[in-house]
Coordinates of C-alpha atoms in Angstrom, one line a residue:
Chain G
X1 CA -0.1 0.0 0.1
X2 CA 1.4 3.2 -1.1
X3 CA 0.8 6.0 1.3
X4 CA 0.0 9.6 -0.3
X5 CA 2.0 12.7 1.6
X6 CA 0.9 15.9 0.9
X7 CA 3.2 18.0 3.4
X8 CA 6.9 18.0 4.4
X9 CA 6.0 17.9 8.0
X10 CA 4.0 14.5 7.7
X11 CA 6.9 13.1 5.5
X12 CA 9.4 14.3 7.8
X13 CA 7.4 12.2 10.9
X14 CA 7.1 9.2 8.4
X15 CA 10.7 9.2 7.7
X16 CA 11.7 9.9 11.4
X17 CA 10.4 6.8 12.2
X18 CA 12.0 4.9 9.4
X19 CA 15.5 6.1 10.5
X20 CA 15.2 5.7 13.8
X21 CA 15.0 2.0 12.7
X22 CA 18.2 2.6 10.6
X23 CA 16.8 2.1 7.5
X24 CA 18.3 3.8 4.4
X25 CA 15.5 5.6 2.2
X26 CA 15.8 5.9 -1.4
X27 CA 14.2 8.9 -3.3
X28 CA 13.1 8.9 -7.3
X29 CA 12.1 12.4 -7.8
X30 CA 9.9 13.0 -10.5
X31 CA 7.2 15.3 -12.4
X32 CA 4.6 12.5 -12.8
X33 CA 3.0 11.3 -15.9
X34 CA 5.0 8.1 -15.1
X35 CA 6.3 5.8 -17.9
X36 CA 8.7 2.8 -18.0
X37 CA 11.7 5.1 -17.7
X38 CA 10.4 6.4 -13.8
X39 CA 9.4 2.9 -13.3
X40 CA 13.2 1.5 -13.9
X41 CA 14.4 4.2 -11.6
X42 CA 11.4 2.8 -9.0
X43 CA 13.0 -1.1 -9.2
X44 CA 16.6 0.5 -9.1
X45 CA 15.1 2.5 -5.8
X46 CA 13.9 -0.5 -4.6
X47 CA 17.0 -3.0 -5.0
X48 CA 19.3 -0.4 -3.3
X49 CA 17.1 0.8 -0.3
X50 CA 15.1 -0.2 2.6
X51 CA 12.3 2.1 2.0
X52 CA 11.1 4.1 -1.5
X53 CA 10.2 7.5 -1.8
X54 CA 8.6 8.7 -5.0
X55 CA 7.9 12.2 -5.3
X56 CA 5.5 14.0 -8.1
X57 CA 6.0 17.5 -8.1
X58 CA 5.5 19.5 -11.6
X59 CA 8.1 22.3 -10.7
X60 CA 7.3 25.9 -11.6
X61 CA 10.3 27.3 -11.1
X62 CA 12.5 24.9 -13.5
X63 CA 9.9 25.9 -16.2
X64 CA 11.1 28.7 -18.3
X65 CA 8.2 28.3 -20.8
X66 CA 4.8 28.7 -19.1
X67 CA 3.1 27.1 -22.2
X68 CA 5.3 23.8 -21.7
X69 CA 4.2 24.2 -18.2
X70 CA 0.7 24.3 -18.5
X71 CA 0.8 21.4 -21.1
X72 CA 3.0 19.4 -19.0
X73 CA 1.1 16.2 -18.7
X74 CA -0.7 15.2 -15.2
X75 CA -2.4 12.2 -14.2
X76 CA -1.7 11.1 -10.1
X77 CA -4.3 8.3 -9.7
X78 CA -2.5 6.7 -13.1
X79 CA 0.7 7.4 -11.3
X80 CA -0.3 6.0 -8.0
X81 CA -1.6 2.8 -9.4
X82 CA 2.0 2.3 -11.1
X83 CA 3.6 3.2 -7.5
X84 CA 1.3 0.7 -5.8
X85 CA 2.6 -2.1 -8.4
X86 CA 6.2 -1.5 -7.8
X87 CA 5.9 -1.8 -3.7
X88 CA 6.5 2.1 -3.5
X89 CA 6.1 3.1 0.0
X90 CA 5.2 6.8 -0.2
X91 CA 4.2 8.7 -2.5
X92 CA 5.1 12.5 -2.0
X93 CA 2.9 14.9 -3.9
X94 CA 3.0 18.3 -2.3
X95 CA 1.5 21.3 -3.6
X96 CA 3.2 24.4 -5.0
X97 CA 2.3 26.5 -2.3
X98 CA 3.9 23.9 0.2
X99 CA 6.9 23.9 -1.9
X100 CA 7.2 27.5 -2.3
X101 CA 5.3 29.1 0.3
X102 CA 4.8 32.8 0.9
X103 CA 8.4 34.7 1.5
X104 CA 10.5 31.8 -0.2
X105 CA 13.4 33.4 -1.0
X106 CA 16.3 31.0 -1.6
X107 CA 18.0 29.7 -4.6
X108 CA 20.9 27.4 -5.3
X109 CA 22.9 27.6 -8.1
X110 CA 25.4 25.5 -10.1
X111 CA 27.5 27.5 -12.7
X112 CA 29.8 25.8 -15.1
X113 CA 28.4 22.3 -16.1
X114 CA 24.6 24.1 -16.1
X115 CA 25.6 27.0 -18.6
X116 CA 25.7 25.2 -21.9
X117 CA 23.4 23.2 -23.9
X118 CA 20.0 23.1 -21.8
X119 CA 21.3 26.0 -19.5
X120 CA 21.7 28.1 -22.7
X121 CA 18.3 27.3 -24.1
X122 CA 16.3 27.3 -20.7
X123 CA 17.5 30.3 -18.9
X124 CA 17.0 29.6 -15.3
X125 CA 16.1 26.0 -15.4
X126 CA 19.1 24.5 -13.5
X127 CA 18.7 26.9 -10.5
X128 CA 14.8 25.5 -10.5
X129 CA 15.8 22.2 -10.5
X130 CA 18.8 22.6 -8.1
X131 CA 16.7 24.4 -5.5
X132 CA 13.8 22.1 -5.9
X133 CA 16.6 19.1 -5.4
X134 CA 17.8 20.4 -2.7
X135 CA 14.3 21.1 -0.8
X136 CA 13.2 17.4 -2.0
X137 CA 16.8 16.0 -0.4
X138 CA 15.9 17.9 2.5
X139 CA 12.3 16.8 3.0
X140 CA 13.0 13.1 2.4
X141 CA 16.6 13.1 4.1
X142 CA 17.1 10.2 1.5
X143 CA 20.2 8.4 1.5
X144 CA 20.3 7.9 -2.1
X145 CA 18.4 9.2 -5.0
X146 CA 17.9 8.0 -8.5
X147 CA 17.9 9.8 -11.6
X148 CA 17.6 9.0 -15.2
X149 CA 20.6 9.4 -17.7
X150 CA 18.1 10.8 -20.1
X151 CA 18.6 14.2 -18.4
X152 CA 22.3 13.7 -18.3
X153 CA 23.1 17.3 -17.8
X154 CA 20.7 17.5 -14.9
X155 CA 22.4 14.4 -13.3
X156 CA 25.7 16.2 -13.6
X157 CA 24.5 19.4 -12.5
X158 CA 22.7 17.7 -9.4
X159 CA 26.3 15.5 -8.6
X160 CA 28.0 18.9 -8.5
X161 CA 25.7 20.5 -6.1
X162 CA 25.6 17.6 -4.1
X163 CA 29.5 17.5 -3.9
X164 CA 29.9 21.2 -3.5
X165 CA 27.5 21.5 -0.8
X166 CA 28.4 18.1 1.0
X167 CA 24.9 16.5 1.1
X168 CA 24.8 13.3 2.4
X169 CA 23.1 11.4 -0.5
X170 CA 24.6 9.1 -2.8
X171 CA 23.2 9.9 -6.4
X172 CA 22.5 6.6 -8.7
X173 CA 22.3 7.7 -12.1
X174 CA 20.1 4.8 -14.4
X175 CA 20.4 4.3 -18.0
X176 CA 17.9 5.7 -20.4
X177 CA 14.9 3.5 -21.1
X178 CA 13.5 3.5 -24.8
X179 CA 11.1 2.3 -26.8
X180 CA 11.1 -0.7 -29.4
X181 CA 12.1 1.7 -32.0
X182 CA 15.0 3.9 -29.9
X183 CA 12.8 6.7 -28.7
X184 CA 14.1 8.1 -25.3
X185 CA 10.6 7.7 -22.9
X186 CA 9.7 10.7 -21.9
X187 CA 6.4 12.4 -20.4
X188 CA 6.5 14.9 -23.3
X189 CA 6.2 12.3 -25.8
X190 CA 2.5 11.8 -25.5
X191 CA 2.2 15.0 -27.0
X192 CA 3.6 14.3 -30.2
X193 CA 1.1 14.0 -33.2
X194 CA 0.5 9.8 -34.9
X195 CA 3.1 11.5 -37.7
X196 CA 5.6 13.2 -35.2
X197 CA 5.6 9.9 -33.4
X198 CA 6.2 8.0 -36.2
X199 CA 9.2 10.2 -37.0
X200 CA 10.5 10.7 -33.7
X201 CA 12.8 7.9 -33.3
X202 CA 15.0 9.3 -36.4
X203 CA 16.8 11.2 -33.8
X204 CA 18.1 8.4 -31.9
X205 CA 19.0 6.6 -34.9
X206 CA 20.9 9.3 -36.8
X207 CA 22.8 10.0 -33.2
X208 CA 23.5 6.2 -33.1
X209 CA 25.0 6.8 -36.7
X210 CA 27.1 10.0 -36.0
X211 CA 28.3 8.5 -32.6
X212 CA 29.7 5.2 -34.7
X213 CA 31.1 7.2 -37.3
X214 CA 33.2 9.2 -34.7
X215 CA 34.1 6.4 -32.8
X216 CA 35.7 4.9 -36.5
X217 CA 37.3 8.6 -36.8
X218 CA 34.9 10.6 -38.7
X219 CA 35.6 14.6 -38.0
X220 CA 33.5 14.9 -35.5
X221 CA 32.1 18.7 -36.9
X222 CA 31.4 17.5 -39.9
X223 CA 29.5 14.1 -38.8
X224 CA 27.1 16.4 -36.9
X225 CA 26.3 18.5 -39.1
X226 CA 25.5 15.9 -41.7
X227 CA 23.4 14.3 -39.2
X228 CA 21.5 17.8 -38.4
X229 CA 20.9 18.0 -41.7
X230 CA 19.5 14.5 -42.4
X231 CA 17.3 15.1 -39.3
X232 CA 16.0 18.3 -40.6
X233 CA 15.8 16.6 -44.0
X234 CA 13.2 14.1 -42.5
X235 CA 10.9 16.2 -40.9
X236 CA 12.0 17.7 -37.5
X237 CA 11.7 21.3 -37.0
X238 CA 14.7 23.7 -35.2
X239 CA 17.7 22.6 -33.7
X240 CA 18.7 23.6 -30.3
X241 CA 21.9 21.8 -30.2
X242 CA 23.4 18.3 -31.4
X243 CA 27.0 18.4 -29.6
X244 CA 29.7 16.6 -28.9
X245 CA 30.6 16.7 -25.1
X246 CA 32.8 15.4 -22.4
X247 CA 30.8 13.2 -20.4
X248 CA 31.1 14.6 -17.0
X249 CA 32.2 18.4 -17.4
X250 CA 30.0 18.8 -20.7
X251 CA 33.1 20.8 -22.4
X252 CA 33.0 21.2 -26.2
X253 CA 35.5 18.4 -27.6
X254 CA 36.4 17.4 -31.1
X255 CA 38.1 14.5 -30.3
X256 CA 37.8 11.2 -28.2
X257 CA 40.5 11.8 -25.2
X258 CA 37.8 11.1 -22.9
X259 CA 34.5 10.1 -22.1
X260 CA 32.4 11.7 -24.7
X261 CA 28.6 11.9 -25.2
X262 CA 26.4 13.4 -28.1
X263 CA 23.8 15.3 -26.6
X264 CA 20.3 16.6 -28.8
X265 CA 17.6 18.9 -28.4
X266 CA 15.2 19.6 -31.3
X267 CA 11.8 20.5 -31.7
X268 CA 9.1 18.4 -33.2
X269 CA 5.8 19.8 -33.8
X270 CA 5.4 21.6 -30.5
X271 CA 7.2 19.4 -28.6
X272 CA 11.0 19.9 -27.8
X273 CA 12.6 16.3 -27.5
X274 CA 16.0 15.9 -25.8
X275 CA 18.4 12.8 -26.2
X276 CA 22.0 11.7 -24.9
X277 CA 24.2 8.6 -25.8
X278 CA 27.6 7.6 -25.2
X279 CA 30.0 7.6 -28.2
Chain S
X1 CA 39.6 15.2 25.4
X2 CA 38.6 17.5 21.7
X3 CA 39.5 15.3 18.7
X4 CA 40.7 17.5 16.0
X5 CA 39.5 16.8 12.0
X6 CA 40.3 18.6 9.2
X7 CA 38.4 16.7 6.3
X8 CA 35.0 16.3 5.8
X9 CA 35.7 12.7 4.9
X10 CA 36.8 11.8 8.3
X11 CA 34.4 14.1 9.8
X12 CA 31.4 11.9 8.1
X13 CA 32.9 8.9 9.3
X14 CA 33.0 10.0 13.2
X15 CA 29.4 11.3 12.6
X16 CA 28.0 8.2 11.2
X17 CA 29.3 6.5 14.4
X18 CA 27.2 8.8 16.7
X19 CA 24.3 8.6 14.4
X20 CA 24.3 5.1 14.8
X21 CA 23.7 5.6 18.5
X22 CA 20.9 7.7 18.0
X23 CA 23.0 10.8 19.2
X24 CA 21.8 14.6 18.6
X25 CA 24.7 16.4 17.1
X26 CA 25.3 19.9 17.9
X27 CA 27.5 22.2 15.7
X28 CA 28.9 25.8 16.6
X29 CA 29.9 27.5 13.2
X30 CA 32.9 30.1 14.1
X31 CA 35.8 31.8 12.2
X32 CA 38.4 31.2 15.3
X33 CA 39.7 33.8 17.6
X34 CA 37.4 32.4 20.4
X35 CA 35.9 34.6 23.0
X36 CA 33.2 34.1 25.8
X37 CA 30.6 35.1 23.2
X38 CA 31.7 31.9 20.7
X39 CA 32.3 30.1 24.3
X40 CA 28.6 30.6 25.4
X41 CA 27.5 28.9 22.1
X42 CA 29.4 26.0 22.9
X43 CA 27.8 26.0 26.4
X44 CA 24.4 26.2 24.9
X45 CA 25.3 23.4 22.6
X46 CA 26.4 21.0 25.4
X47 CA 23.2 21.4 27.0
X48 CA 21.4 20.7 24.2
X49 CA 23.2 17.9 22.2
X50 CA 24.8 14.9 23.2
X51 CA 27.8 15.3 21.1
X52 CA 29.3 18.9 20.3
X53 CA 31.1 19.8 17.0
X54 CA 32.9 23.3 16.8
X55 CA 33.8 24.4 13.5
X56 CA 36.9 26.9 12.9
X57 CA 37.0 28.0 9.3
X58 CA 38.0 31.8 8.0
X59 CA 35.7 31.6 4.9
X60 CA 37.3 33.6 2.1
X61 CA 34.1 33.3 0.4
X62 CA 32.0 35.6 2.9
X63 CA 35.0 38.3 2.8
X64 CA 34.1 41.3 0.7
X65 CA 37.4 42.9 1.8
X66 CA 40.9 41.3 1.1
X67 CA 42.5 43.3 4.1
X68 CA 40.0 42.4 6.5
X69 CA 40.6 38.8 5.7
X70 CA 44.0 39.0 5.9
X71 CA 44.1 40.7 9.3
X72 CA 41.3 38.6 10.7
X73 CA 42.8 37.0 14.0
X74 CA 44.0 33.3 13.6
X75 CA 45.0 31.2 17.2
X76 CA 44.1 27.6 16.6
X77 CA 46.1 26.2 19.6
X78 CA 44.4 28.7 21.8
X79 CA 41.1 27.9 20.5
X80 CA 41.7 24.0 21.1
X81 CA 42.7 24.7 24.7
X82 CA 39.4 26.8 25.3
X83 CA 37.6 24.2 23.6
X84 CA 39.3 21.1 25.5
X85 CA 38.2 23.1 28.8
X86 CA 34.9 23.2 27.4
X87 CA 34.2 19.5 26.7
X88 CA 33.9 19.8 23.3
X89 CA 34.0 16.7 21.2
X90 CA 35.3 17.5 17.8
X91 CA 37.2 20.6 16.4
X92 CA 36.6 20.7 13.0
X93 CA 39.2 22.9 11.2
X94 CA 39.2 22.1 7.5
X95 CA 41.8 24.1 5.2
X96 CA 40.5 26.3 2.3
X97 CA 41.2 23.7 -0.4
X98 CA 38.7 20.9 1.5
X99 CA 35.9 23.3 1.7
X100 CA 36.5 24.9 -2.2
X101 CA 38.2 22.4 -4.1
X102 CA 39.1 23.1 -7.6
X103 CA 36.0 22.7 -9.7
X104 CA 33.6 23.9 -7.0
X105 CA 30.7 25.9 -8.7
X106 CA 27.7 26.2 -6.4
X107 CA 26.1 29.2 -4.5
X108 CA 23.4 29.6 -2.1
X109 CA 21.6 32.9 -2.5
X110 CA 19.3 34.1 0.0
X111 CA 17.3 37.4 -1.2
X112 CA 15.0 39.8 0.6
X113 CA 16.4 39.8 4.4
X114 CA 20.1 39.4 3.2
X115 CA 20.1 42.5 0.9
X116 CA 19.6 45.5 3.0
X117 CA 22.5 46.4 6.1
X118 CA 25.4 44.2 5.8
X119 CA 24.2 42.9 2.3
X120 CA 24.3 46.6 1.1
X121 CA 27.9 47.4 2.6
X122 CA 29.1 43.8 2.4
X123 CA 28.3 42.5 -1.5
X124 CA 28.5 39.2 -1.7
X125 CA 28.9 38.4 2.1
X126 CA 25.8 36.4 2.9
X127 CA 25.9 34.6 -0.4
X128 CA 29.3 33.1 1.1
X129 CA 27.8 32.7 4.5
X130 CA 24.8 30.9 3.4
X131 CA 26.8 28.8 1.0
X132 CA 29.7 27.5 3.7
X133 CA 26.9 27.1 6.6
X134 CA 25.0 25.1 4.0
X135 CA 28.0 23.1 3.5
X136 CA 28.9 22.8 7.3
X137 CA 25.4 21.2 7.7
X138 CA 26.3 18.8 5.1
X139 CA 29.5 17.8 6.7
X140 CA 28.3 17.6 10.4
X141 CA 24.7 16.4 10.0
X142 CA 24.1 18.4 13.0
X143 CA 20.6 18.1 13.9
X144 CA 21.1 21.8 15.6
X145 CA 23.6 24.5 15.0
X146 CA 23.6 27.4 17.5
X147 CA 24.3 31.1 16.3
X148 CA 25.2 34.2 18.3
X149 CA 22.6 37.4 17.8
X150 CA 25.3 39.3 17.4
X151 CA 25.4 38.9 14.2
X152 CA 21.7 39.7 13.9
X153 CA 20.8 39.7 10.0
X154 CA 23.2 36.3 9.6
X155 CA 20.9 34.6 12.0
X156 CA 17.7 35.4 10.0
X157 CA 19.5 34.9 6.7
X158 CA 20.7 31.6 7.6
X159 CA 16.8 30.7 9.6
X160 CA 15.6 31.3 5.9
X161 CA 18.0 29.5 4.1
X162 CA 17.0 26.7 6.2
X163 CA 13.2 27.0 6.4
X164 CA 13.6 27.5 2.1
X165 CA 15.6 24.4 1.7
X166 CA 13.7 22.0 4.3
X167 CA 17.3 21.3 5.9
X168 CA 16.5 19.0 8.8
X169 CA 18.3 21.2 11.5
X170 CA 16.9 23.5 14.3
X171 CA 18.6 27.1 14.4
X172 CA 19.4 28.4 18.1
X173 CA 19.7 31.8 18.3
X174 CA 21.9 32.8 21.3
X175 CA 22.2 36.5 23.1
X176 CA 24.9 38.5 22.5
X177 CA 27.8 38.4 25.2
X178 CA 29.3 42.0 26.2
X179 CA 32.2 43.0 28.0
X180 CA 31.3 44.5 31.1
X181 CA 31.5 47.9 29.5
X182 CA 28.7 47.0 27.0
X183 CA 30.8 46.7 24.3
X184 CA 29.5 43.3 22.0
X185 CA 32.3 40.8 22.0
X186 CA 33.9 40.1 18.7
X187 CA 36.8 38.5 17.3
X188 CA 38.1 41.7 15.7
X189 CA 37.9 44.1 18.7
X190 CA 41.6 42.9 19.5
X191 CA 42.6 45.2 16.2
X192 CA 41.1 48.4 18.1
X193 CA 43.8 50.6 19.8
X194 CA 43.7 51.1 23.2
X195 CA 41.8 54.8 22.4
X196 CA 39.5 53.0 20.4
X197 CA 38.7 50.2 23.0
X198 CA 38.1 53.3 25.4
X199 CA 35.7 55.1 23.0
X200 CA 34.1 51.6 21.5
X201 CA 31.4 50.8 24.2
X202 CA 29.7 54.2 23.5
X203 CA 28.3 52.5 20.4
X204 CA 26.4 50.6 22.6
X205 CA 25.8 53.2 25.0
X206 CA 24.0 55.5 22.4
X207 CA 21.9 52.5 21.0
X208 CA 20.5 51.8 24.3
X209 CA 19.7 55.3 24.9
X210 CA 18.0 55.5 21.6
X211 CA 16.0 52.3 22.0
X212 CA 14.8 53.8 25.5
X213 CA 13.6 57.2 23.7
X214 CA 11.7 55.2 20.7
X215 CA 10.1 53.0 23.2
X216 CA 9.1 56.0 25.1
X217 CA 7.7 57.4 22.2
X218 CA 10.4 59.7 20.7
X219 CA 10.1 60.1 16.7
X220 CA 12.5 57.1 15.2
X221 CA 14.6 59.0 12.6
X222 CA 14.9 62.0 14.7
X223 CA 16.1 59.8 17.8
X224 CA 18.8 58.0 15.5
X225 CA 20.1 60.7 13.9
X226 CA 20.7 62.3 17.1
X227 CA 22.3 59.3 18.4
X228 CA 24.6 58.8 15.1
X229 CA 25.6 62.5 15.7
X230 CA 26.6 61.9 18.9
X231 CA 28.7 59.0 18.6
X232 CA 30.9 60.8 15.7
X233 CA 30.9 63.5 17.9
X234 CA 32.6 61.4 20.2
X235 CA 35.3 60.6 17.7
X236 CA 34.0 57.6 15.3
X237 CA 34.4 57.1 11.8
X238 CA 32.0 56.6 9.1
X239 CA 28.8 55.2 9.5
X240 CA 27.7 52.3 7.4
X241 CA 23.9 52.2 9.0
X242 CA 22.0 52.7 12.2
X243 CA 18.6 51.5 11.5
X244 CA 15.3 50.5 13.1
X245 CA 14.3 47.4 11.5
X246 CA 11.8 44.7 12.2
X247 CA 13.0 41.7 14.1
X248 CA 12.4 39.3 11.8
X249 CA 11.9 40.3 8.1
X250 CA 14.2 43.3 8.7
X251 CA 12.0 45.6 7.0
X252 CA 12.6 49.3 7.7
X253 CA 10.1 50.5 9.8
X254 CA 9.4 54.2 12.0
X255 CA 6.9 52.9 14.5
X256 CA 6.6 50.3 17.0
X257 CA 4.0 47.7 15.6
X258 CA 6.2 44.6 15.7
X259 CA 9.1 43.2 17.6
X260 CA 11.7 45.6 16.3
X261 CA 15.8 45.9 16.8
X262 CA 18.4 48.9 16.3
X263 CA 21.0 47.7 13.9
X264 CA 24.5 49.7 13.9
X265 CA 27.6 49.4 11.4
X266 CA 30.2 51.8 12.1
X267 CA 33.8 52.2 11.8
X268 CA 36.7 53.0 14.5
X269 CA 39.9 53.2 13.3
X270 CA 40.3 50.8 10.6
X271 CA 37.9 48.5 12.2
X272 CA 34.3 48.0 11.7
X273 CA 32.3 47.5 14.4
X274 CA 28.3 45.8 14.5
X275 CA 25.8 45.8 16.9
X276 CA 22.0 45.2 17.5
X277 CA 19.5 45.6 20.4
X278 CA 15.7 44.9 20.9
X279 CA 13.7 47.4 21.2

């Protein structure tokens, strides 16, 4: 039976009873509209923790686009049923005023790794992420937190913050879960039209082809430009970026001298898809 | 026997053994050069906690003035002897590189209450305070933290941060400790010349007189201006501020409709004195 908790005071009491018994708490922070990607995080959390909290909070502070915030899919009843089936102990689903009460005035900002890519195209996004994640860590007092590599840059920002602020929690990144055709699972995918849904996997296919070419020694810039052109010709909209970056610091690189990833953000209809893969 | 610890890894191990026994940890964050004001915090921490950590770290990030940072008094051997005598369990005294390793990139910023007074005259000061305090809370995993009301605005900033980020710690403000002549104890007092040391208590005396006058119904602005003039005539240097403010939000007020304090910062030779009292 998954207990639904809506206030941090009630959550703190619950967690205190667990902590007194020496239990390790795992948390999976989400914005709801759960799919198999989230559930893979939940399963990992169950393996690595004595008690599991899943948080659902569509965090206004991390949305730079009001329309995206309003259209973000929400279905708590369905989410709760999925979490029940996974044996989650607590669904923590606070309201906006519980998270940001009147007088709220604190921001956590991570420079460097948060600045390129999503940071450049979504001003303020990672401040919103860092701040709410810090709050959720404080509210849940979890010892482990599980994040999907689909949001690769977010994982790097959270890891940097945890290290810099000496937060007593371990960040566990978990692999991106994909549809059979290769499309990275995302809550926003339900907003794709049938035509665009059919086209969407092409992004991952071209990224894989580019990664293989770069690994085989093809020149980085030309290979990425060709992939962009191919995806554009297939019917995608504007690119935000398609970059080769160092895996941890997300520095731009033009040769494979360290672990690297291709990261992409591209528009398809009024949905913005992001993805990333190891090279 | 007070154990001196210099790395957060070693501190974390120590704290973990305490936590496993269900002990409540109290922390007193300081910049060293300990005086009776600090020791009053330590005694309160001993009363309210099972184990006490005193931290000594002269935090470069909160000094807006390089000269002030260099001249800040340091005497760890003497500090350690004082803490031994108080029965402190751990002195945590990390080096600068331990607190801010290469690649450090995270800042905690509190708006509002941090902006006037010290915030206006010491740009970046409270970001430095909030960030290092957040780090020390993470490193010590303390359940209670003890701060002196001498730094009244700092207490308000830390309380705001703890509430906003849901940090699982209780902030315990402790009263300012004064010399017999009324001068608020401060590590910077040792830098006063004998003449200025003799003059310094006049600040507190005039603040008390102004508070009494305001309580008795005297007009706020004229009373504070008169106090400023009197202190100036006595031989003090430039004023940064002498204000009546709401006690919690530090909003400027001109009548006593809520708990209020007079807060002051004034230069005396090359030392900057701050003080505050209830009205």
